Amino acid sequence: MVCAVITPEQAVDAVHERFGRHTGYRALHAKGLLLKGTFAATSEAAALTRAAHMQGAPVPVTVRFSNGSGDPGEPDYKPDVRGMATKFYLPDGSRTDIVAQTVPRFPTRTPDGFVEFVRAMKPGISQAWKLPYFLARHPEALPGLRGAAAALKPPASYATRRYYAIHAFRWIDAGGGARHVRYRWVPEGGEQNIPGDEAKQRGADYLQQEIGERLGRGPVRFDLEVQVVRQGDPVDDPTSPWRDDGQTVKGGTLELTEFETGRETGGDVLVFDPTRVTDGIELTDDPILRFRSPAYSVSIERRSGISRPQ
């Protein structure tokens, strides 16, 4: 159940108040680009879930890299959360998504808290007291904000950062056994940031330009790391940190080969939704996770005038 006082409409309104309303663009992660390729799962993943895209045969994917801001004109060199959203096209014609970001945890446990956070982070004179007030009400946000500095630094490339799918999911195997997992995308060549002044010299769209140059040299690859949540770890709290002493398996390899030019043109609308799961994967009761789909529906309708497409 979605346990929130705030409505999806109010949440999207708060984001627009923070970044402005930009016709035709997402409320958050407004600036981005699309790539396409394939994902091939490992036998270790197939042993943990019966999900169709985790059985080993390569499946087509569309990936959207983005900057977290709701302003599509924000330059790439500004410190920001970066996003990596992946859509898997399954053999039966259905789809499932993973939505990930460079900051490894969410600032709040509830949608109401998130709206408070968005309002507290709005630049202006009032920020001097709004942010401390927010942190007093939501102490769970402080560790994540302290650790977010590195994740907000300008990356050398969209392809040189880790991306964390901050929610836990329940994986069910062929025999009916279940366990909770979290995902993260790990770049093949390792992580690399660049100094802010160098990023600025590269230009406002350097991340978009760089990924094109990188694709010209060969595929962009990420490994999907799957962390099995340990007994007693919270599975419905996106503010909780990742633990490094639990079981982690390589879930598969993502290979991106070219730009996706056939989507989001001529009125086409593409939606990445972490609650769009398939048989073998189930949602937890995480309030933030459960709230995302209705909030996305509001944002989609406002930017496109249509209801939820695939």
mmCIF file of C-alpha atoms in Angstrom:
data_model
loop_
_atom_site.group_PDB
_atom_site.id
_atom_site.type_symbol
_atom_site.label_atom_id
_atom_site.label_comp_id
_atom_site.label_asym_id
_atom_site.label_seq_id
_atom_site.Cartn_x
_atom_site.Cartn_y
_atom_site.Cartn_z
ATOM 1 C CA MET A 1 0.000 0.000 0.000
ATOM 2 C CA VAL A 2 1.062 3.605 -0.615
ATOM 3 C CA CYS A 3 1.162 5.209 2.819
ATOM 4 C CA ALA A 4 1.297 8.916 2.043
ATOM 5 C CA VAL A 5 -0.627 12.046 2.862
ATOM 6 C CA ILE A 6 0.857 13.876 -0.105
ATOM 7 C CA THR A 7 -0.766 13.121 -3.455
ATOM 8 C CA PRO A 8 1.109 12.328 -6.682
ATOM 9 C CA GLU A 9 -0.161 15.620 -8.111
ATOM 10 C CA GLN A 10 1.260 17.544 -5.155
ATOM 11 C CA ALA A 11 4.590 15.755 -5.460
ATOM 12 C CA VAL A 12 4.936 16.679 -9.127
ATOM 13 C CA ASP A 13 3.838 20.247 -8.327
ATOM 14 C CA ALA A 14 6.661 20.493 -5.765
ATOM 15 C CA VAL A 15 9.208 19.371 -8.347
ATOM 16 C CA HIS A 16 7.917 21.937 -10.842
ATOM 17 C CA GLU A 17 8.136 24.634 -8.162
ATOM 18 C CA ARG A 18 11.780 23.688 -7.647
ATOM 19 C CA PHE A 19 12.904 23.409 -11.284
ATOM 20 C CA GLY A 20 10.157 25.103 -13.287
ATOM 21 C CA ARG A 21 7.716 23.454 -15.651
ATOM 22 C CA HIS A 22 9.256 22.627 -19.014
ATOM 23 C CA THR A 23 6.737 21.555 -21.621
ATOM 24 C CA GLY A 24 7.450 18.146 -23.112
ATOM 25 C CA TYR A 25 10.090 17.180 -20.554
ATOM 26 C CA ARG A 26 10.167 14.887 -17.541
ATOM 27 C CA ALA A 27 9.637 16.559 -14.166
ATOM 28 C CA LEU A 28 12.995 15.140 -13.042
ATOM 29 C CA HIS A 29 15.881 13.799 -15.138
ATOM 30 C CA ALA A 30 14.745 16.124 -17.907
ATOM 31 C CA LYS A 31 17.984 16.051 -19.900
ATOM 32 C CA GLY A 32 19.063 12.686 -21.213
ATOM 33 C CA LEU A 33 19.878 10.423 -24.125
ATOM 34 C CA LEU A 34 18.856 6.952 -25.281
ATOM 35 C CA LEU A 35 21.076 4.014 -26.207
ATOM 36 C CA LYS A 36 20.239 0.467 -27.200
ATOM 37 C CA GLY A 37 21.921 -2.887 -26.891
ATOM 38 C CA THR A 38 21.514 -6.241 -25.168
ATOM 39 C CA PHE A 39 21.640 -7.788 -21.713
ATOM 40 C CA ALA A 40 22.776 -11.352 -21.034
ATOM 41 C CA ALA A 41 22.238 -12.805 -17.568
ATOM 42 C CA THR A 42 24.473 -15.288 -15.773
ATOM 43 C CA SER A 43 23.625 -18.742 -14.471
ATOM 44 C CA GLU A 44 23.954 -17.298 -10.957
ATOM 45 C CA ALA A 45 21.073 -14.921 -11.674
ATOM 46 C CA ALA A 46 18.973 -17.701 -13.197
ATOM 47 C CA ALA A 47 19.424 -19.713 -10.005
ATOM 48 C CA LEU A 48 17.949 -16.860 -7.954
ATOM 49 C CA THR A 49 14.967 -15.843 -10.106
ATOM 50 C CA ARG A 50 12.777 -17.300 -12.825
ATOM 51 C CA ALA A 51 12.386 -13.852 -14.448
ATOM 52 C CA ALA A 52 12.587 -14.227 -18.231
ATOM 53 C CA HIS A 53 15.406 -11.721 -18.768
ATOM 54 C CA MET A 54 17.552 -13.461 -16.147
ATOM 55 C CA GLN A 55 17.704 -16.888 -17.823
ATOM 56 C CA GLY A 56 20.839 -16.306 -19.918
ATOM 57 C CA ALA A 57 19.589 -15.643 -23.446
ATOM 58 C CA PRO A 58 20.416 -12.086 -24.596
ATOM 59 C CA VAL A 59 17.447 -9.703 -24.523
ATOM 60 C CA PRO A 60 17.201 -6.288 -26.206
ATOM 61 C CA VAL A 61 17.370 -3.203 -23.989
ATOM 62 C CA THR A 62 16.889 0.534 -24.171
ATOM 63 C CA VAL A 63 18.915 2.609 -21.705
ATOM 64 C CA ARG A 64 18.428 6.258 -20.834
ATOM 65 C CA PHE A 65 21.305 8.148 -19.216
ATOM 66 C CA SER A 66 20.316 11.456 -17.660
ATOM 67 C CA ASN A 67 21.069 14.338 -15.335
ATOM 68 C CA GLY A 68 18.836 14.435 -12.273
ATOM 69 C CA SER A 69 17.693 18.044 -12.574
ATOM 70 C CA GLY A 70 14.225 18.928 -13.801
ATOM 71 C CA ASP A 71 15.745 21.682 -15.964
ATOM 72 C CA PRO A 72 16.536 20.376 -19.475
ATOM 73 C CA GLY A 73 18.889 23.312 -20.006
ATOM 74 C CA GLU A 74 21.130 22.507 -17.060
ATOM 75 C CA PRO A 75 24.742 22.049 -18.242
ATOM 76 C CA ASP A 76 26.377 18.661 -17.816
ATOM 77 C CA TYR A 77 29.214 20.118 -15.744
ATOM 78 C CA LYS A 78 26.975 21.085 -12.823
ATOM 79 C CA PRO A 79 27.111 18.752 -9.805
ATOM 80 C CA ASP A 80 24.075 16.492 -10.042
ATOM 81 C CA VAL A 81 22.696 13.025 -9.587
ATOM 82 C CA ARG A 82 23.048 10.992 -12.797
ATOM 83 C CA GLY A 83 20.486 8.433 -13.812
ATOM 84 C CA MET A 84 20.582 5.159 -15.711
ATOM 85 C CA ALA A 85 17.196 3.669 -16.584
ATOM 86 C CA THR A 86 17.059 0.311 -18.367
ATOM 87 C CA LYS A 87 14.123 -1.250 -20.197
ATOM 88 C CA PHE A 88 14.291 -4.977 -20.969
ATOM 89 C CA TYR A 89 12.199 -6.340 -23.864
ATOM 90 C CA LEU A 90 11.103 -9.845 -22.896
ATOM 91 C CA PRO A 91 10.445 -12.764 -25.280
ATOM 92 C CA ASP A 92 6.670 -12.659 -24.707
ATOM 93 C CA GLY A 93 6.485 -8.999 -25.763
ATOM 94 C CA SER A 94 6.252 -7.577 -22.249
ATOM 95 C CA ARG A 95 8.765 -5.242 -20.628
ATOM 96 C CA THR A 96 10.413 -4.750 -17.274
ATOM 97 C CA ASP A 97 12.566 -1.887 -16.002
ATOM 98 C CA ILE A 98 15.452 -1.098 -13.667
ATOM 99 C CA VAL A 99 15.774 2.551 -12.615
ATOM 100 C CA ALA A 100 19.090 3.490 -11.005
ATOM 101 C CA GLN A 101 21.054 6.566 -9.933
ATOM 102 C CA THR A 102 24.571 7.514 -8.858
ATOM 103 C CA VAL A 103 23.552 8.342 -5.269
ATOM 104 C CA PRO A 104 23.307 4.980 -3.474
ATOM 105 C CA ARG A 105 20.386 5.806 -1.222
ATOM 106 C CA PHE A 106 17.241 7.925 -1.182
ATOM 107 C CA PRO A 107 17.026 10.939 1.161
ATOM 108 C CA THR A 108 13.724 9.982 2.828
ATOM 109 C CA ARG A 109 11.590 6.965 3.690
ATOM 110 C CA THR A 110 8.256 8.435 2.607
ATOM 111 C CA PRO A 111 6.811 10.483 -0.265
ATOM 112 C CA ASP A 112 5.834 13.218 2.196
ATOM 113 C CA GLY A 113 9.440 13.457 3.328
ATOM 114 C CA PHE A 114 10.639 13.639 -0.260
ATOM 115 C CA VAL A 115 8.399 16.619 -0.988
ATOM 116 C CA GLU A 116 9.754 18.319 2.137
ATOM 117 C CA PHE A 117 13.269 17.615 0.856
ATOM 118 C CA VAL A 118 12.552 19.106 -2.581
ATOM 119 C CA ARG A 119 11.161 22.256 -0.992
ATOM 120 C CA ALA A 120 14.071 22.509 1.452
ATOM 121 C CA MET A 121 16.600 22.304 -1.389
ATOM 122 C CA LYS A 122 15.036 25.120 -3.417
ATOM 123 C CA PRO A 123 17.639 27.904 -3.722
ATOM 124 C CA GLY A 124 16.886 31.157 -1.950
ATOM 125 C CA ILE A 125 17.126 32.958 1.348
ATOM 126 C CA SER A 126 14.792 30.516 3.061
ATOM 127 C CA GLN A 127 17.096 27.558 2.317
ATOM 128 C CA ALA A 128 19.289 28.610 5.248
ATOM 129 C CA TRP A 129 16.585 27.535 7.683
ATOM 130 C CA LYS A 130 14.552 25.089 5.595
ATOM 131 C CA LEU A 131 17.337 22.540 5.202
ATOM 132 C CA PRO A 132 18.247 22.359 8.925
ATOM 133 C CA TYR A 133 14.537 22.109 9.737
ATOM 134 C CA PHE A 134 14.156 19.289 7.241
ATOM 135 C CA LEU A 135 17.135 17.397 8.692
ATOM 136 C CA ALA A 136 15.764 17.789 12.202
ATOM 137 C CA ARG A 137 12.529 16.160 11.049
ATOM 138 C CA HIS A 138 14.268 13.533 8.892
ATOM 139 C CA PRO A 139 17.561 12.520 10.533
ATOM 140 C CA GLU A 140 17.674 9.428 8.303
ATOM 141 C CA ALA A 141 18.595 11.769 5.431
ATOM 142 C CA LEU A 142 21.823 13.070 6.965
ATOM 143 C CA PRO A 143 24.122 10.066 6.318
ATOM 144 C CA GLY A 144 22.983 9.901 2.720
ATOM 145 C CA LEU A 145 23.520 13.620 2.141
ATOM 146 C CA ARG A 146 26.980 13.426 3.673
ATOM 147 C CA GLY A 147 27.866 10.576 1.369
ATOM 148 C CA ALA A 148 26.335 12.124 -1.737
ATOM 149 C CA ALA A 149 29.147 14.585 -2.453
ATOM 150 C CA ALA A 150 31.240 12.106 -4.439
ATOM 151 C CA ALA A 151 28.197 10.871 -6.357
ATOM 152 C CA LEU A 152 27.367 14.418 -7.468
ATOM 153 C CA LYS A 153 30.803 15.184 -8.931
ATOM 154 C CA PRO A 154 31.042 15.553 -12.721
ATOM 155 C CA PRO A 155 31.811 12.140 -14.237
ATOM 156 C CA ALA A 156 34.247 11.640 -17.087
ATOM 157 C CA SER A 157 31.396 9.863 -18.851
ATOM 158 C CA TYR A 158 27.960 8.438 -18.222
ATOM 159 C CA ALA A 159 29.822 5.157 -18.738
ATOM 160 C CA THR A 160 32.239 5.686 -15.828
ATOM 161 C CA ARG A 161 29.901 5.769 -12.852
ATOM 162 C CA ARG A 162 28.156 3.190 -10.694
ATOM 163 C CA TYR A 163 24.377 3.361 -10.653
ATOM 164 C CA TYR A 164 22.301 2.064 -7.757
ATOM 165 C CA ALA A 165 18.721 0.813 -7.968
ATOM 166 C CA ILE A 166 17.953 1.992 -4.457
ATOM 167 C CA HIS A 167 14.968 -0.272 -3.752
ATOM 168 C CA ALA A 168 14.924 -3.930 -2.745
ATOM 169 C CA PHE A 169 12.916 -6.476 -4.731
ATOM 170 C CA ARG A 170 11.808 -10.025 -3.997
ATOM 171 C CA TRP A 171 13.277 -12.570 -6.385
ATOM 172 C CA ILE A 172 11.513 -15.930 -6.754
ATOM 173 C CA ASP A 173 13.290 -18.909 -8.297
ATOM 174 C CA ALA A 174 11.911 -21.782 -10.366
ATOM 175 C CA GLY A 175 11.247 -23.839 -7.248
ATOM 176 C CA GLY A 176 9.373 -21.081 -5.440
ATOM 177 C CA GLY A 177 12.234 -20.108 -3.149
ATOM 178 C CA ALA A 178 12.475 -16.386 -2.446
ATOM 179 C CA ARG A 179 14.999 -13.811 -1.302
ATOM 180 C CA HIS A 180 15.260 -10.019 -1.401
ATOM 181 C CA VAL A 181 17.885 -8.377 -3.574
ATOM 182 C CA ARG A 182 19.173 -4.998 -4.629
ATOM 183 C CA TYR A 183 20.881 -4.083 -7.905
ATOM 184 C CA ARG A 184 23.737 -1.878 -8.989
ATOM 185 C CA TRP A 185 25.321 -1.300 -12.392
ATOM 186 C CA VAL A 186 29.131 -1.368 -12.360
ATOM 187 C CA PRO A 187 31.028 0.110 -15.350
ATOM 188 C CA GLU A 188 33.400 -2.237 -17.148
ATOM 189 C CA GLY A 189 36.275 0.242 -17.099
ATOM 190 C CA GLY A 190 35.826 1.408 -13.518
ATOM 191 C CA GLU A 191 34.662 4.713 -12.106
ATOM 192 C CA GLN A 192 36.168 8.030 -13.137
ATOM 193 C CA ASN A 193 35.283 11.618 -12.233
ATOM 194 C CA ILE A 194 36.895 14.801 -13.497
ATOM 195 C CA PRO A 195 37.531 18.151 -11.743
ATOM 196 C CA GLY A 196 34.755 20.695 -12.009
ATOM 197 C CA ASP A 197 36.857 23.189 -13.963
ATOM 198 C CA GLU A 198 37.780 20.534 -16.520
ATOM 199 C CA ALA A 199 34.132 19.536 -16.890
ATOM 200 C CA LYS A 200 33.193 23.163 -17.503
ATOM 201 C CA GLN A 201 35.867 23.483 -20.176
ATOM 202 C CA ARG A 202 34.422 20.456 -21.949
ATOM 203 C CA GLY A 203 31.121 22.262 -22.386
ATOM 204 C CA ALA A 204 27.462 22.188 -21.421
ATOM 205 C CA ASP A 205 26.751 18.970 -23.334
ATOM 206 C CA TYR A 206 30.042 17.150 -22.850
ATOM 207 C CA LEU A 207 28.446 13.983 -21.454
ATOM 208 C CA GLN A 208 26.226 13.598 -24.502
ATOM 209 C CA GLN A 209 29.133 14.256 -26.863
ATOM 210 C CA GLU A 210 31.492 11.928 -24.996
ATOM 211 C CA ILE A 211 29.165 8.930 -25.090
ATOM 212 C CA GLY A 212 28.907 9.243 -28.869
ATOM 213 C CA GLU A 213 32.683 9.281 -29.189
ATOM 214 C CA ARG A 214 32.943 6.311 -26.832
ATOM 215 C CA LEU A 215 30.441 4.277 -28.856
ATOM 216 C CA GLY A 216 32.543 4.988 -31.931
ATOM 217 C CA ARG A 217 35.384 3.082 -30.272
ATOM 218 C CA GLY A 218 33.275 0.101 -29.236
ATOM 219 C CA PRO A 219 30.428 -1.056 -26.991
ATOM 220 C CA VAL A 220 29.752 0.435 -23.566
ATOM 221 C CA ARG A 221 29.482 -2.326 -20.957
ATOM 222 C CA PHE A 222 28.178 -2.599 -17.421
ATOM 223 C CA ASP A 223 27.924 -5.571 -15.093
ATOM 224 C CA LEU A 224 24.757 -5.981 -13.064
ATOM 225 C CA GLU A 225 25.698 -6.766 -9.476
ATOM 226 C CA VAL A 226 22.943 -8.379 -7.435
ATOM 227 C CA GLN A 227 23.217 -8.146 -3.674
ATOM 228 C CA VAL A 228 21.201 -10.614 -1.640
ATOM 229 C CA VAL A 229 19.796 -8.821 1.394
ATOM 230 C CA ARG A 230 20.947 -10.352 4.662
ATOM 231 C CA GLN A 231 18.526 -11.606 7.278
ATOM 232 C CA GLY A 232 17.331 -8.652 9.329
ATOM 233 C CA ASP A 233 18.274 -5.973 6.813
ATOM 234 C CA PRO A 234 15.388 -3.588 5.994
ATOM 235 C CA VAL A 235 13.837 -4.318 2.611
ATOM 236 C CA ASP A 236 11.358 -1.438 2.514
ATOM 237 C CA ASP A 237 13.631 1.489 3.443
ATOM 238 C CA PRO A 238 15.451 3.207 0.530
ATOM 239 C CA THR A 239 17.516 5.307 2.969
ATOM 240 C CA SER A 240 19.288 2.216 4.337
ATOM 241 C CA PRO A 241 22.916 1.762 3.249
ATOM 242 C CA TRP A 242 24.302 -1.096 1.218
ATOM 243 C CA ARG A 243 26.299 -3.601 3.249
ATOM 244 C CA ASP A 244 29.440 -4.987 1.670
ATOM 245 C CA ASP A 245 29.714 -8.170 3.717
ATOM 246 C CA GLY A 246 26.687 -9.964 2.274
ATOM 247 C CA GLN A 247 26.316 -12.228 -0.756
ATOM 248 C CA THR A 248 26.809 -10.458 -4.087
ATOM 249 C CA VAL A 249 26.642 -12.195 -7.456
ATOM 250 C CA LYS A 250 27.215 -11.033 -10.996
ATOM 251 C CA GLY A 251 23.746 -10.961 -12.499
ATOM 252 C CA GLY A 252 24.742 -10.340 -16.094
ATOM 253 C CA THR A 253 26.389 -7.984 -18.568
ATOM 254 C CA LEU A 254 24.822 -5.049 -20.382
ATOM 255 C CA GLU A 255 26.309 -4.128 -23.754
ATOM 256 C CA LEU A 256 25.286 -0.849 -25.406
ATOM 257 C CA THR A 257 26.204 -0.417 -29.051
ATOM 258 C CA GLU A 258 24.419 2.599 -30.552
ATOM 259 C CA PHE A 259 22.074 5.501 -30.009
ATOM 260 C CA GLU A 260 18.357 4.699 -29.916
ATOM 261 C CA THR A 261 16.881 7.049 -32.499
ATOM 262 C CA GLY A 262 13.506 5.371 -32.921
ATOM 263 C CA ARG A 263 12.003 6.370 -29.566
ATOM 264 C CA GLU A 264 10.851 9.686 -28.075
ATOM 265 C CA THR A 265 10.400 11.254 -31.488
ATOM 266 C CA GLY A 266 7.210 12.346 -33.217
ATOM 267 C CA GLY A 267 5.178 12.252 -30.027
ATOM 268 C CA ASP A 268 6.465 8.860 -28.852
ATOM 269 C CA VAL A 269 6.660 8.658 -25.050
ATOM 270 C CA LEU A 270 8.970 6.221 -23.272
ATOM 271 C CA VAL A 271 8.485 5.455 -19.585
ATOM 272 C CA PHE A 272 10.899 3.757 -17.194
ATOM 273 C CA ASP A 273 9.133 2.549 -14.063
ATOM 274 C CA PRO A 274 10.795 0.428 -11.346
ATOM 275 C CA THR A 275 7.407 -1.029 -10.392
ATOM 276 C CA ARG A 276 7.022 -2.586 -13.842
ATOM 277 C CA VAL A 277 8.164 -6.065 -12.847
ATOM 278 C CA THR A 278 7.693 -9.503 -14.360
ATOM 279 C CA ASP A 279 7.051 -13.035 -13.106
ATOM 280 C CA GLY A 280 9.884 -13.961 -10.750
ATOM 281 C CA ILE A 281 10.251 -10.434 -9.347
ATOM 282 C CA GLU A 282 7.932 -8.843 -6.785
ATOM 283 C CA LEU A 283 7.714 -5.426 -5.151
ATOM 284 C CA THR A 284 8.274 -4.753 -1.466
ATOM 285 C CA ASP A 285 6.115 -2.428 0.632
ATOM 286 C CA ASP A 286 8.697 0.369 0.326
ATOM 287 C CA PRO A 287 6.496 3.525 0.357
ATOM 288 C CA ILE A 288 8.777 5.411 -2.034
ATOM 289 C CA LEU A 289 8.795 2.538 -4.526
ATOM 290 C CA ARG A 290 5.014 2.182 -4.389
ATOM 291 C CA PHE A 291 4.535 5.940 -4.873
ATOM 292 C CA ARG A 292 6.703 6.239 -7.954
ATOM 293 C CA SER A 293 4.290 4.740 -10.471
ATOM 294 C CA PRO A 294 1.323 7.036 -9.678
ATOM 295 C CA ALA A 295 3.662 10.037 -9.566
ATOM 296 C CA TYR A 296 5.122 9.069 -12.944
ATOM 297 C CA SER A 297 1.605 8.801 -14.353
ATOM 298 C CA VAL A 298 0.909 12.409 -13.380
ATOM 299 C CA SER A 299 4.199 13.585 -14.860
ATOM 300 C CA ILE A 300 3.635 11.639 -18.088
ATOM 301 C CA GLU A 301 0.173 13.065 -18.610
ATOM 302 C CA ARG A 302 1.407 16.607 -17.998
ATOM 303 C CA ARG A 303 4.328 16.364 -20.402
ATOM 304 C CA SER A 304 2.600 14.426 -23.149
ATOM 305 C CA GLY A 305 -1.147 14.674 -22.633
ATOM 306 C CA ILE A 306 -1.513 10.894 -22.733
ATOM 307 C CA SER A 307 -1.788 8.172 -20.110
ATOM 308 C CA ARG A 308 0.868 5.587 -19.333
ATOM 309 C CA PRO A 309 2.496 4.115 -22.461
ATOM 310 C CA GLN A 310 5.167 1.420 -22.466
#
